[in-house]
mmCIF file of C-alpha atoms in Angstrom:
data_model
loop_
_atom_site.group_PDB
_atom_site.id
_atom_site.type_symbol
_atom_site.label_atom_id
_atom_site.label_comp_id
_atom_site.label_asym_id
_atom_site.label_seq_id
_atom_site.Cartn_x
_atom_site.Cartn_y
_atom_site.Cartn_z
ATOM 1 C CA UNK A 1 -40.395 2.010 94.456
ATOM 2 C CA UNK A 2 -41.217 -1.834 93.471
ATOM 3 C CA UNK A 3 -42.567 -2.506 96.429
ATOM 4 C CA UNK A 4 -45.051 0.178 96.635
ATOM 5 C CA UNK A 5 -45.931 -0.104 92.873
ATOM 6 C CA UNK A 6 -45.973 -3.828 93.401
ATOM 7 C CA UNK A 7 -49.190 -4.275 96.063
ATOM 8 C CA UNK A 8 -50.988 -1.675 93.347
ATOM 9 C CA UNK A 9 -51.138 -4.165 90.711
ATOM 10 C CA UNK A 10 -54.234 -5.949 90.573
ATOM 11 C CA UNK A 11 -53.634 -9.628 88.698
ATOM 12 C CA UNK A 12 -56.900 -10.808 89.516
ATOM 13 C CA UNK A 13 -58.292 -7.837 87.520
ATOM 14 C CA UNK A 14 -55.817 -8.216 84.420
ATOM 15 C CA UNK A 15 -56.608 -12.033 84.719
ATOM 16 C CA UNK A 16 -60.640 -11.264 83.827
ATOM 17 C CA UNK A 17 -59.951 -9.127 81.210
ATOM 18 C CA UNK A 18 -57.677 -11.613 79.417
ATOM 19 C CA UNK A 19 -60.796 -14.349 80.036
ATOM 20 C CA UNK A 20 -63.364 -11.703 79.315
ATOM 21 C CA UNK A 21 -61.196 -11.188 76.024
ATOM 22 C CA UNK A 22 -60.844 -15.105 75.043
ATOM 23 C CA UNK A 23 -64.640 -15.650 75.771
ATOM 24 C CA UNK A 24 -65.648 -12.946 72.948
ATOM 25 C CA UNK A 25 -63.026 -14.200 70.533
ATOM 26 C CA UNK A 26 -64.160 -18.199 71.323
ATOM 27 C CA UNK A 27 -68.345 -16.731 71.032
ATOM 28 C CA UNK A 28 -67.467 -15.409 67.816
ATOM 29 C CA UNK A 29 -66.206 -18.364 66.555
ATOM 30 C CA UNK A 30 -68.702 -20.197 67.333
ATOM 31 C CA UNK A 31 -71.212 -17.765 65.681
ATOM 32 C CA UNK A 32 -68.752 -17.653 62.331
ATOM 33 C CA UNK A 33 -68.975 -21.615 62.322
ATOM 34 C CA UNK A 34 -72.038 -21.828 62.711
ATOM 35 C CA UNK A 35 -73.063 -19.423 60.157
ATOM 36 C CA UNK A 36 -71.300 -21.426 57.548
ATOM 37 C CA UNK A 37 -71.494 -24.779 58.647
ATOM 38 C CA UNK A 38 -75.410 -25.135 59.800
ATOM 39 C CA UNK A 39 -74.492 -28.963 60.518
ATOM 40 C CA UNK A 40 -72.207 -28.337 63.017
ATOM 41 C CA UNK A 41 -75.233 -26.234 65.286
ATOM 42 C CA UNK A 42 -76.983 -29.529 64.894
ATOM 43 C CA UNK A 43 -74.484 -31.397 66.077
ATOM 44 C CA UNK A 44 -74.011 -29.126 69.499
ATOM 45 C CA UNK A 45 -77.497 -29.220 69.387
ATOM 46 C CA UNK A 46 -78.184 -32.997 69.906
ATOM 47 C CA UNK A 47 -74.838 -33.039 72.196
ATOM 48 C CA UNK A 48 -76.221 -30.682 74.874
ATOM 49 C CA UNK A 49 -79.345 -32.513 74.496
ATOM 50 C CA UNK A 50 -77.543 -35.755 75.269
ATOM 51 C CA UNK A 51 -75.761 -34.382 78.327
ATOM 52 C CA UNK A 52 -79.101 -32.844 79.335
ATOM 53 C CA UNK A 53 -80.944 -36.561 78.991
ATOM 54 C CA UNK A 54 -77.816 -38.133 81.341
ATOM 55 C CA UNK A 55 -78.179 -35.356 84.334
ATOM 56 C CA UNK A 56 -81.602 -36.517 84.440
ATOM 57 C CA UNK A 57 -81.155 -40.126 84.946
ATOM 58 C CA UNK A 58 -78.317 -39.910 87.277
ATOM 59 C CA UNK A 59 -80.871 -37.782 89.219
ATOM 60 C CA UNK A 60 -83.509 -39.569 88.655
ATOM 61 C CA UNK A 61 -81.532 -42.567 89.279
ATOM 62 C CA UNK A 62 -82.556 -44.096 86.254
ATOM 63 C CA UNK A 63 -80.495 -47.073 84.687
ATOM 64 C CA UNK A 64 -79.815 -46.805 80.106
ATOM 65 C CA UNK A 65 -79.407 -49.079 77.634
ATOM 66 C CA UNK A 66 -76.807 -47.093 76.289
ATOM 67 C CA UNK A 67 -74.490 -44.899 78.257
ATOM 68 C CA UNK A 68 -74.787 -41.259 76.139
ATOM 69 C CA UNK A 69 -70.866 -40.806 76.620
ATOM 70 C CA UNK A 70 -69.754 -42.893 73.876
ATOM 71 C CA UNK A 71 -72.611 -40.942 71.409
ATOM 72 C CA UNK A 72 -71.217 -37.449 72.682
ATOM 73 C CA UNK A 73 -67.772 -39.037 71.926
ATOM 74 C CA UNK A 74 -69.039 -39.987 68.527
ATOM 75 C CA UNK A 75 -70.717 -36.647 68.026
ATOM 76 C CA UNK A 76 -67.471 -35.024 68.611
ATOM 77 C CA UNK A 77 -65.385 -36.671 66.411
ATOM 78 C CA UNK A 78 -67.496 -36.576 63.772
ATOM 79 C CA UNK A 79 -67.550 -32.164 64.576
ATOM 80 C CA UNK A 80 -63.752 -32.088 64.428
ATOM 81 C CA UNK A 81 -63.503 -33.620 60.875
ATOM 82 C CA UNK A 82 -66.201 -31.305 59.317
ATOM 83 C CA UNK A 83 -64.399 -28.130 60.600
ATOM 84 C CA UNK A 84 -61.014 -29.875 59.294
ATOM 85 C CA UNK A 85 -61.987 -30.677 55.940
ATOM 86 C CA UNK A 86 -63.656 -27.114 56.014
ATOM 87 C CA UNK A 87 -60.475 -25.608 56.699
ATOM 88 C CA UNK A 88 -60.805 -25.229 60.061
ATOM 89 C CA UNK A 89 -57.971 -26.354 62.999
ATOM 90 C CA UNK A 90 -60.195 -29.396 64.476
ATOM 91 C CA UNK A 91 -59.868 -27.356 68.269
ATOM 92 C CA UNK A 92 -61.539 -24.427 66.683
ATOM 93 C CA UNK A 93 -64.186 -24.949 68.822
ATOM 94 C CA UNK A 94 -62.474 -25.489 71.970
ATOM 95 C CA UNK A 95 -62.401 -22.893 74.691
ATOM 96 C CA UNK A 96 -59.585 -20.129 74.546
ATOM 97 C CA UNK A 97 -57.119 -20.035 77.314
ATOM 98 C CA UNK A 98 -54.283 -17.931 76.955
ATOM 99 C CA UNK A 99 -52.380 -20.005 79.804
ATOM 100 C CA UNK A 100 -53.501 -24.126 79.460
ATOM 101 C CA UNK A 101 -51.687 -24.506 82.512
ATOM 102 C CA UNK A 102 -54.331 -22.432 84.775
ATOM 103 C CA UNK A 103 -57.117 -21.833 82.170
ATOM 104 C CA UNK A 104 -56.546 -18.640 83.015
ATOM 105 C CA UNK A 105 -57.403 -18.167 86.648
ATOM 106 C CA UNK A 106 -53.220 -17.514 87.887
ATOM 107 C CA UNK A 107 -53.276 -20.100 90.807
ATOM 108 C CA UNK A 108 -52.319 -24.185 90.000
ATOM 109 C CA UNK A 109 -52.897 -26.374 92.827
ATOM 110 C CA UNK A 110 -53.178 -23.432 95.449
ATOM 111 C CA UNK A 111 -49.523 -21.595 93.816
ATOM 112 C CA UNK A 112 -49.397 -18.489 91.590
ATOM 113 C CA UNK A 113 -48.955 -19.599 87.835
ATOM 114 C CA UNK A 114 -46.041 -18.378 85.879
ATOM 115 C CA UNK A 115 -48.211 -16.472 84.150
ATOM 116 C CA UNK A 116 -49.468 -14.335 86.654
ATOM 117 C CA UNK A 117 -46.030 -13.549 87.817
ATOM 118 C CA UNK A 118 -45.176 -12.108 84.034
ATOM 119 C CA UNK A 119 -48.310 -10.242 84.417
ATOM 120 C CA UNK A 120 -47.648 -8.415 87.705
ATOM 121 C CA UNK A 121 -44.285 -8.180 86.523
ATOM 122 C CA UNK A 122 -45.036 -6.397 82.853
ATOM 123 C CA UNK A 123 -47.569 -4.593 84.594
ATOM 124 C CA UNK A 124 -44.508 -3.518 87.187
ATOM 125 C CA UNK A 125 -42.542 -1.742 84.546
ATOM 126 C CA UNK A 126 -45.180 -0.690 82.051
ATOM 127 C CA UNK A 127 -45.820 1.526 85.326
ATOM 128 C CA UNK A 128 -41.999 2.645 85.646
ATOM 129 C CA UNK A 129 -39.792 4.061 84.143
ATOM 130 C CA UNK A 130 -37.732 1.021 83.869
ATOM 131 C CA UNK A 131 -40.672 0.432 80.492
ATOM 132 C CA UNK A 132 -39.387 3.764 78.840
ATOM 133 C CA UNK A 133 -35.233 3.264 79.243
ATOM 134 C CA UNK A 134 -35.888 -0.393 77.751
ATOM 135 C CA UNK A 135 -38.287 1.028 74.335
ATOM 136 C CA UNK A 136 -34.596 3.350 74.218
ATOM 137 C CA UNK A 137 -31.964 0.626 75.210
ATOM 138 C CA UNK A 138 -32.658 -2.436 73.152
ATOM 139 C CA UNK A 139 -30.533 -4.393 70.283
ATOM 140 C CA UNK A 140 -31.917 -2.159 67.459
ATOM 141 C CA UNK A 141 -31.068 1.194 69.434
ATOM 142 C CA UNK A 142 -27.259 -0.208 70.584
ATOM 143 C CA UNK A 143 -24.700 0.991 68.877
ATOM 144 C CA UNK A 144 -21.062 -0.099 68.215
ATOM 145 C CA UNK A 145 -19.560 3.296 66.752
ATOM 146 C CA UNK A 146 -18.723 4.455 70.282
ATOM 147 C CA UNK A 147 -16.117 1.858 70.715
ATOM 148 C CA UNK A 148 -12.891 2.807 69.998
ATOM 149 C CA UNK A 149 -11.385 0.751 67.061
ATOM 150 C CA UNK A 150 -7.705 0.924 68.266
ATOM 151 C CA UNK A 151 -6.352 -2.065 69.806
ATOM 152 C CA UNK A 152 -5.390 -2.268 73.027
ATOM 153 C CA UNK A 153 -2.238 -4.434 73.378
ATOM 154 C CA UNK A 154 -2.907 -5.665 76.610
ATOM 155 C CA UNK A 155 -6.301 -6.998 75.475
ATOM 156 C CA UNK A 156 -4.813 -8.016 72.289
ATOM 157 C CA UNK A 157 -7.688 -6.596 70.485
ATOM 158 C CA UNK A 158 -9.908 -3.176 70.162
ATOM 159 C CA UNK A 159 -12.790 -2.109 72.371
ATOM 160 C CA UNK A 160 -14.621 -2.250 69.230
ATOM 161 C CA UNK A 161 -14.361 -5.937 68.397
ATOM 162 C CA UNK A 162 -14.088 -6.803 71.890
ATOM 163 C CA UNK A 163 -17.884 -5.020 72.504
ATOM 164 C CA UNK A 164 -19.295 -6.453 68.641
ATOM 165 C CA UNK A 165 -18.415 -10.109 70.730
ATOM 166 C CA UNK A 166 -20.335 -9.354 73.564
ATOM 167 C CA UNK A 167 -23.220 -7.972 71.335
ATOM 168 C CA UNK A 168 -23.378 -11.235 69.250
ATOM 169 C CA UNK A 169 -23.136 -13.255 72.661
ATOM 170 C CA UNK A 170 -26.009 -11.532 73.906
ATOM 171 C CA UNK A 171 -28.100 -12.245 71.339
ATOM 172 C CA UNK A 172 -27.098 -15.549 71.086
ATOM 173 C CA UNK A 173 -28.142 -15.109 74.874
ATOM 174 C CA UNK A 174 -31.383 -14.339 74.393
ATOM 175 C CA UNK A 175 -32.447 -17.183 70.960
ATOM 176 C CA UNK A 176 -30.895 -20.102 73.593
ATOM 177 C CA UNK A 177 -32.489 -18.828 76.676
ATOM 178 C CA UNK A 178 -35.492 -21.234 76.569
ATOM 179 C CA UNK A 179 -32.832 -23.881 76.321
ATOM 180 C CA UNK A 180 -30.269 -23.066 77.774
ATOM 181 C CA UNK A 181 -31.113 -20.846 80.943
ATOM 182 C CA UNK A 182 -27.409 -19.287 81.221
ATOM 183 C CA UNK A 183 -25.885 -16.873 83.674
ATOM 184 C CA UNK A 184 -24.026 -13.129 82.903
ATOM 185 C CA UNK A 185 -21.644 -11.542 84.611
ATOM 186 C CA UNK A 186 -21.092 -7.982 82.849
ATOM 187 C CA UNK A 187 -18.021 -6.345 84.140
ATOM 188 C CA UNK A 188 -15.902 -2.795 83.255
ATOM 189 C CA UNK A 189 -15.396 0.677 84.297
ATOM 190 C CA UNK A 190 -18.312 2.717 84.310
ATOM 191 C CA UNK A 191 -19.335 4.178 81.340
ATOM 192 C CA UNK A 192 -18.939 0.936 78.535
ATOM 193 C CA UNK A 193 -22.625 -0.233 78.343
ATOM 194 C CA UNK A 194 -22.640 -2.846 80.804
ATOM 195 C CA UNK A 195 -26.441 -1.589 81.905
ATOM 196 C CA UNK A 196 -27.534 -1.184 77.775
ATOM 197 C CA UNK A 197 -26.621 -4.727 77.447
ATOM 198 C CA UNK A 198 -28.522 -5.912 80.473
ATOM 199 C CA UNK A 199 -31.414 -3.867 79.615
ATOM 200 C CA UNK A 200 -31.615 -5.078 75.662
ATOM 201 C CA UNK A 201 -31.331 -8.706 76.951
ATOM 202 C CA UNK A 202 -33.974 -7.847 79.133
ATOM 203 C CA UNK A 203 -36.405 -6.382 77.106
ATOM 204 C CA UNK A 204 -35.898 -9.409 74.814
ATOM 205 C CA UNK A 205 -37.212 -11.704 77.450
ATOM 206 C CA UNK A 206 -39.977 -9.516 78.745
ATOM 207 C CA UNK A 207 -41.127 -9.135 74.612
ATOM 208 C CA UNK A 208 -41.185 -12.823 74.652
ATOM 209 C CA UNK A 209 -43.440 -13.505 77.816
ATOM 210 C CA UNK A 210 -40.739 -14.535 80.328
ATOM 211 C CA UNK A 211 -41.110 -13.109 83.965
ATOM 212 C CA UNK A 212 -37.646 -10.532 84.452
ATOM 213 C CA UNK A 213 -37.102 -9.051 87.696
ATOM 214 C CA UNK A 214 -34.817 -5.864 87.399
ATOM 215 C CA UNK A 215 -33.122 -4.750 90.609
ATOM 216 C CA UNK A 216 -30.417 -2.421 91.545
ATOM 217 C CA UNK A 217 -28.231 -4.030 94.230
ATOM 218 C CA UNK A 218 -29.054 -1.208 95.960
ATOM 219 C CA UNK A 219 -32.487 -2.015 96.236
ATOM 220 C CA UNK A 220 -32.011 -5.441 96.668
ATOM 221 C CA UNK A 221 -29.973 -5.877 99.541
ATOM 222 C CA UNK A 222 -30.890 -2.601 101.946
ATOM 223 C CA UNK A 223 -34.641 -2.355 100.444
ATOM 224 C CA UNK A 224 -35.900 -5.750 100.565
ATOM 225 C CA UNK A 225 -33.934 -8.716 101.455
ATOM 226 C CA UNK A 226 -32.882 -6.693 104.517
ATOM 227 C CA UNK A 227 -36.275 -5.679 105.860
ATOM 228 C CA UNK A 228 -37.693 -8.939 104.487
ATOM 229 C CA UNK A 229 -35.368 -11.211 106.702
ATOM 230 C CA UNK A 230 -35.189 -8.660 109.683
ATOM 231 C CA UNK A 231 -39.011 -8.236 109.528
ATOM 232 C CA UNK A 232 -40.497 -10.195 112.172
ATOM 233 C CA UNK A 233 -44.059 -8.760 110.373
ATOM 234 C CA UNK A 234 -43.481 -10.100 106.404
ATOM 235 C CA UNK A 235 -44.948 -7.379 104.746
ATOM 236 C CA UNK A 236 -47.069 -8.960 102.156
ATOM 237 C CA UNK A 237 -45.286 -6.845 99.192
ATOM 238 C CA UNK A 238 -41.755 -7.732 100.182
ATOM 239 C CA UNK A 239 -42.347 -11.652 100.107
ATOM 240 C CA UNK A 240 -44.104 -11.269 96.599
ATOM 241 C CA UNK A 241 -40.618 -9.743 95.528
ATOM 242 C CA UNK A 242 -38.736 -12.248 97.313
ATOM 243 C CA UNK A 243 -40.736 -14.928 95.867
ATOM 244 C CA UNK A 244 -39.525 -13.311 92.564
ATOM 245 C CA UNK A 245 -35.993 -12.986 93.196
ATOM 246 C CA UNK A 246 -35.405 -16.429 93.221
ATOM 247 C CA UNK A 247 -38.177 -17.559 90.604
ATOM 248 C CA UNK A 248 -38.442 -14.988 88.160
ATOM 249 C CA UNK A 249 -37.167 -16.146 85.006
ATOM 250 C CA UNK A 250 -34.023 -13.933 84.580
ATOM 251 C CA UNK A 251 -33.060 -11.594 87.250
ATOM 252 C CA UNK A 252 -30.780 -8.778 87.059
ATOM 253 C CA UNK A 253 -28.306 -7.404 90.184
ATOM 254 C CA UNK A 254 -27.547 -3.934 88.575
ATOM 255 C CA UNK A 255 -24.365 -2.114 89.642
ATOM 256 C CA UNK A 256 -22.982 -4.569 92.004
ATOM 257 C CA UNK A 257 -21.220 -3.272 94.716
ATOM 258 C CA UNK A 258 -22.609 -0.060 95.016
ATOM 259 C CA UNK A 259 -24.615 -1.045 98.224
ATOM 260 C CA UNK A 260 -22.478 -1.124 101.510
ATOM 261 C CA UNK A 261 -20.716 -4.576 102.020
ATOM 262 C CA UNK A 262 -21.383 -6.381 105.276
ATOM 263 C CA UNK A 263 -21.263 -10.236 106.334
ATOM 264 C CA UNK A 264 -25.534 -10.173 105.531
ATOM 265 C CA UNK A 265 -25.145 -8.655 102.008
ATOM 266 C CA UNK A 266 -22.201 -11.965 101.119
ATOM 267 C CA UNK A 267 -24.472 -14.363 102.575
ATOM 268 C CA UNK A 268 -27.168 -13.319 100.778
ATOM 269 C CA UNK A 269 -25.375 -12.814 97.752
ATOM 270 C CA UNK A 270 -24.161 -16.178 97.581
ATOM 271 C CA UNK A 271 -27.492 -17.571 98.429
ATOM 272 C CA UNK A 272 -29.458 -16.171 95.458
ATOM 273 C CA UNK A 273 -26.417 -17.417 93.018
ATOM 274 C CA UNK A 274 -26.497 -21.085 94.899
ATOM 275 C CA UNK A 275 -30.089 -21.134 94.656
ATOM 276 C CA UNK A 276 -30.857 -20.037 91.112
ATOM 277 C CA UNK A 277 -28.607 -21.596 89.383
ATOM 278 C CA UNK A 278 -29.557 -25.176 91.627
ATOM 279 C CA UNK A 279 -33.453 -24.783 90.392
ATOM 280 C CA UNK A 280 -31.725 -23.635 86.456
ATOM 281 C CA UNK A 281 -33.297 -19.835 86.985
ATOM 282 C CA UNK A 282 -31.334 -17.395 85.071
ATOM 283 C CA UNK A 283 -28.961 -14.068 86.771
ATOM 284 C CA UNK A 284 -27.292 -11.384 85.140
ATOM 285 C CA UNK A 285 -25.248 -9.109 87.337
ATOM 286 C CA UNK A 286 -23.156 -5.806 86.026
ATOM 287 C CA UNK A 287 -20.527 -4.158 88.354
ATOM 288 C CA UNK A 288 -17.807 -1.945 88.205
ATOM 289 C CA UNK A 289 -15.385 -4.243 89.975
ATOM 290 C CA UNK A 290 -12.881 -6.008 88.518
ATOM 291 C CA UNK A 291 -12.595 -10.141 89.107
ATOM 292 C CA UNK A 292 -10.059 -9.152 91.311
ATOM 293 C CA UNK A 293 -11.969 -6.904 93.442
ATOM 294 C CA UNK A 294 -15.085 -8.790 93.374
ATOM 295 C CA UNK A 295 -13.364 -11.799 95.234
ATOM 296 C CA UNK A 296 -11.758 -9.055 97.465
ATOM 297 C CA UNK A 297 -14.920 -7.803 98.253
ATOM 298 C CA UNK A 298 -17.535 -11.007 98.070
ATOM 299 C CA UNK A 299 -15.218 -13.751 99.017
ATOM 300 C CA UNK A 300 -13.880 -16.945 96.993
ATOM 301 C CA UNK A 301 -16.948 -19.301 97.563
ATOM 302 C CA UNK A 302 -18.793 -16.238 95.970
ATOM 303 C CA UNK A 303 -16.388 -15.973 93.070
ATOM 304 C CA UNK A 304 -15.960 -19.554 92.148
ATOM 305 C CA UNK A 305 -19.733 -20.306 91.903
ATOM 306 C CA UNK A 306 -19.716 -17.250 89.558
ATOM 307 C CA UNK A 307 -16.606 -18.518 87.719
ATOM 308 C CA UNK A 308 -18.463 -21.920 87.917
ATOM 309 C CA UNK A 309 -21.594 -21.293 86.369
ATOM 310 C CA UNK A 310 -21.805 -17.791 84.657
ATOM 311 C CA UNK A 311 -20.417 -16.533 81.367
ATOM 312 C CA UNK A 312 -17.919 -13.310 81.246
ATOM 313 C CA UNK A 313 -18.750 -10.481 79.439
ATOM 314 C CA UNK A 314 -15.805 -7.943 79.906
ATOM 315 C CA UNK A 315 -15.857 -4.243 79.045
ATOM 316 C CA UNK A 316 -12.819 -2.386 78.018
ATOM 317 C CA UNK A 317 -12.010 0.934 77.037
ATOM 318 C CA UNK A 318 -13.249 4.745 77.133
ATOM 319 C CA UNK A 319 -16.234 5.570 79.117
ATOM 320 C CA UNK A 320 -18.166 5.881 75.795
ATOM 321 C CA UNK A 321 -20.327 8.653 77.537
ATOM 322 C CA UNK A 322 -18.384 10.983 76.218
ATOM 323 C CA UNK A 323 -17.545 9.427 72.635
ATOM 324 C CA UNK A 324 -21.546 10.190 72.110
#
C-alpha cells in the first residue's frame, strides 16, 4: 500500500500552499507595521528607490559617488531598531520560510530537503490508517493496568514494573532523540505491547516534525527491497521508499521475522542496521523472537551489531489481549 499511496502525494503542491500561506502572514505584517509605524513605509520607500537608482546605473553603465549599498545598509539598520524599541522582533519584516534551509522550495543543491521528506511522509499516513491506530496508541492512551503485578521469579520482578521501565525509557526515548539518535529493539511473545510502544514513540516524532518511516518486515523485505534490487526497471515509487529506509529519521521493522528468511532478507537486514546506525539514523525493530532465536535465525554479525548499538526493551508476561 505505501508504494501506491506514495507516487499520489504531491509535495510540490503541499510545498505552495505552505509558501502561499507564509506570503499572506509576512503581507500582513507588513500592512500591521506599517499602519502603526508610518516611518517605517518611508523607510522601504526610499530603500526600493535606492535599489531602483543602482539597476539603472549598472545598466546604464554609469559610475557614483557613493555606492547606494552602504545607505540601504544604513536604512536597514536604522528599520530594525524602530520595530525593536516598538516591540517588535527586529526580523519582523523578513520573509517567512517555514524551512530556512530551502526557503521553502524542498530541493537544496539539486537533493530533496528534509522537509519535504516529513511532508510526503505525514501526508503518507494522514492517508492510512497507520494516522488513526497512532491518535489511539500513544503515551496518554497506554496503559499499565494490564500488566500483571506478580513477580515472576525468573525475571526477578513483575510484568508490571518490568513494562512501567520500558514506558519511562521510551519517553526518555523520545525528549533525547534530537540528541541522542538511539536504537530499539522491542522483544516478547505476542500480545505485551511491543507494537503500542513503537507506535507511541512514533507518533511522538512525527508530532514533532521528524520524518518516521513505519514498515512491517513484511513489506519491507518481499514488497520493496526485493523488487527494488531485483528490478532491472527502478520503479520511481520504490526508490523514493528506499531512499527513506535508510534516511528517514526513525524507522520502524514491525514484527520481525514474520517474512520468510532467506540469505537476501540477512543481507539486507544487516545492511540497513550497518548503514543507519554508520550515518547516526535511528531503528526500532519489534519481534516475537527471543535473542536466542533471533541469532538462530539472522546470524551473529546480525546480532552483535544489534547488541552493539541498540537498547533492549524486553516484554514479559500474559498476552495482555486478554487482561483487557
Amino acid at each position: 500500500m505505501i508504494i501506491k499511496d506514495i507516487e499520489k502525494i504531491d509535495v510540490k503542491a503541499e510545498l505552495s500552499k505552505i509558501r502561499s500561506g507564509n506570503i499572506r502572514e509576512h503581507n500582513q505584517r507588513i500592512m500591521e507595521v506599517y499602519e502603526k509605524l508610518p516611518e517605517i513605509k518611508a523607510i522601504d520607500d526610499e530603500i526600493t528607490s535606492l535599489f531602483i537608482e543602482e539597476a539603472r546605473n549598472r545598466i546604464l553603465r554609469r559610475s557614483t559617488p557613493r555606492d547606494p549599498s552602504e545607505d540601504i545598509e544604513a536604512l536597514s539598520e536604522r528599520k530594525k531598531l524602530i520595530l525593536y524599541s516598538n516591540d517588535y522582533p527586529k526580523d519582523y519584516l523578513e520573509p517567512i520560510y517555514t524551512c530556512k534551509l530551502c526557503m521553502d522550495e524542498g530541493f537544496v543543491d539539486g537533493h530533496m530537503c528534509e522537509c519535504a521528506r516529513r511532508i510526503k511522509i505525514t501526508e503518507l499516513y494522514k492517508r492510512s490508517n497507520l494516522h488513526q491506530i497512532f491518535e489511539q496508541e500513544n503515551f496518554d492512551t497506554f496503559s499499565l493496568d494490564c500488566y500483571s503485578k506478580k513477580v515472576d521469579p525468573s525475571k526477578g520482578t513483575s510484568p508490571f514494573q518490568n513494562a512501567s521501565r520500558i514506558l519511562v525509557n521510551a519517553k526518555d526515548y523520545v525528549r533525547r532523540f534530537d540528541t541522542e539518535r538511539g536504537n530499539i529493539l522491542i522483544y516478547g511473545s505476542t500480545g505485551l505491547g511491543k507494537t503500542f510502544i513503537s507506535n507511541c514513540i512514533a507518533k511522538e516524532l512525527l508530532d514533532s516534525a521528524h520524518s518516521v518511516l513505519y514498515l512491517s518486515a513484511n513489506e519491507l523485505f518481499e514488497q520493496i527491497l526485493s523488487r527494488y534490487i531485483m528490478s532491472k526497471e527502478k520503479i520511481n515509487a520504490l526508490a523514493e521508499v528506499y531512499e527513506y529506509i535508510y534516511n528517514s529519521d526513525l524507522l520502524i521493522i514491525d514484527d520481525l521475522g514474520t517474512e520468510v528468511i532467506n540469505s537476501f532478507v540477512r543481507s539486507q537486514l544487516f545492511e540497513i542496521i550497518n548503514k543507519r546506525a554508520l550515518s547516526r539514523h535511528s531503528t526500532i525493530i519489534t519481534t516475537n523472537l527471543s535473542l536466542d532465536e533471533l541469532e538462530d535465525r539472522y546470524t551473529e554479525r546480525v546480532m552483535s551489531r544489534i547488541a552493539k548499538d541498540y537498547i533492549l526493551f524486553p516484554l514479559f508476561g500474559d498476552d495482555i489481549r486478554y487482561r483487557k
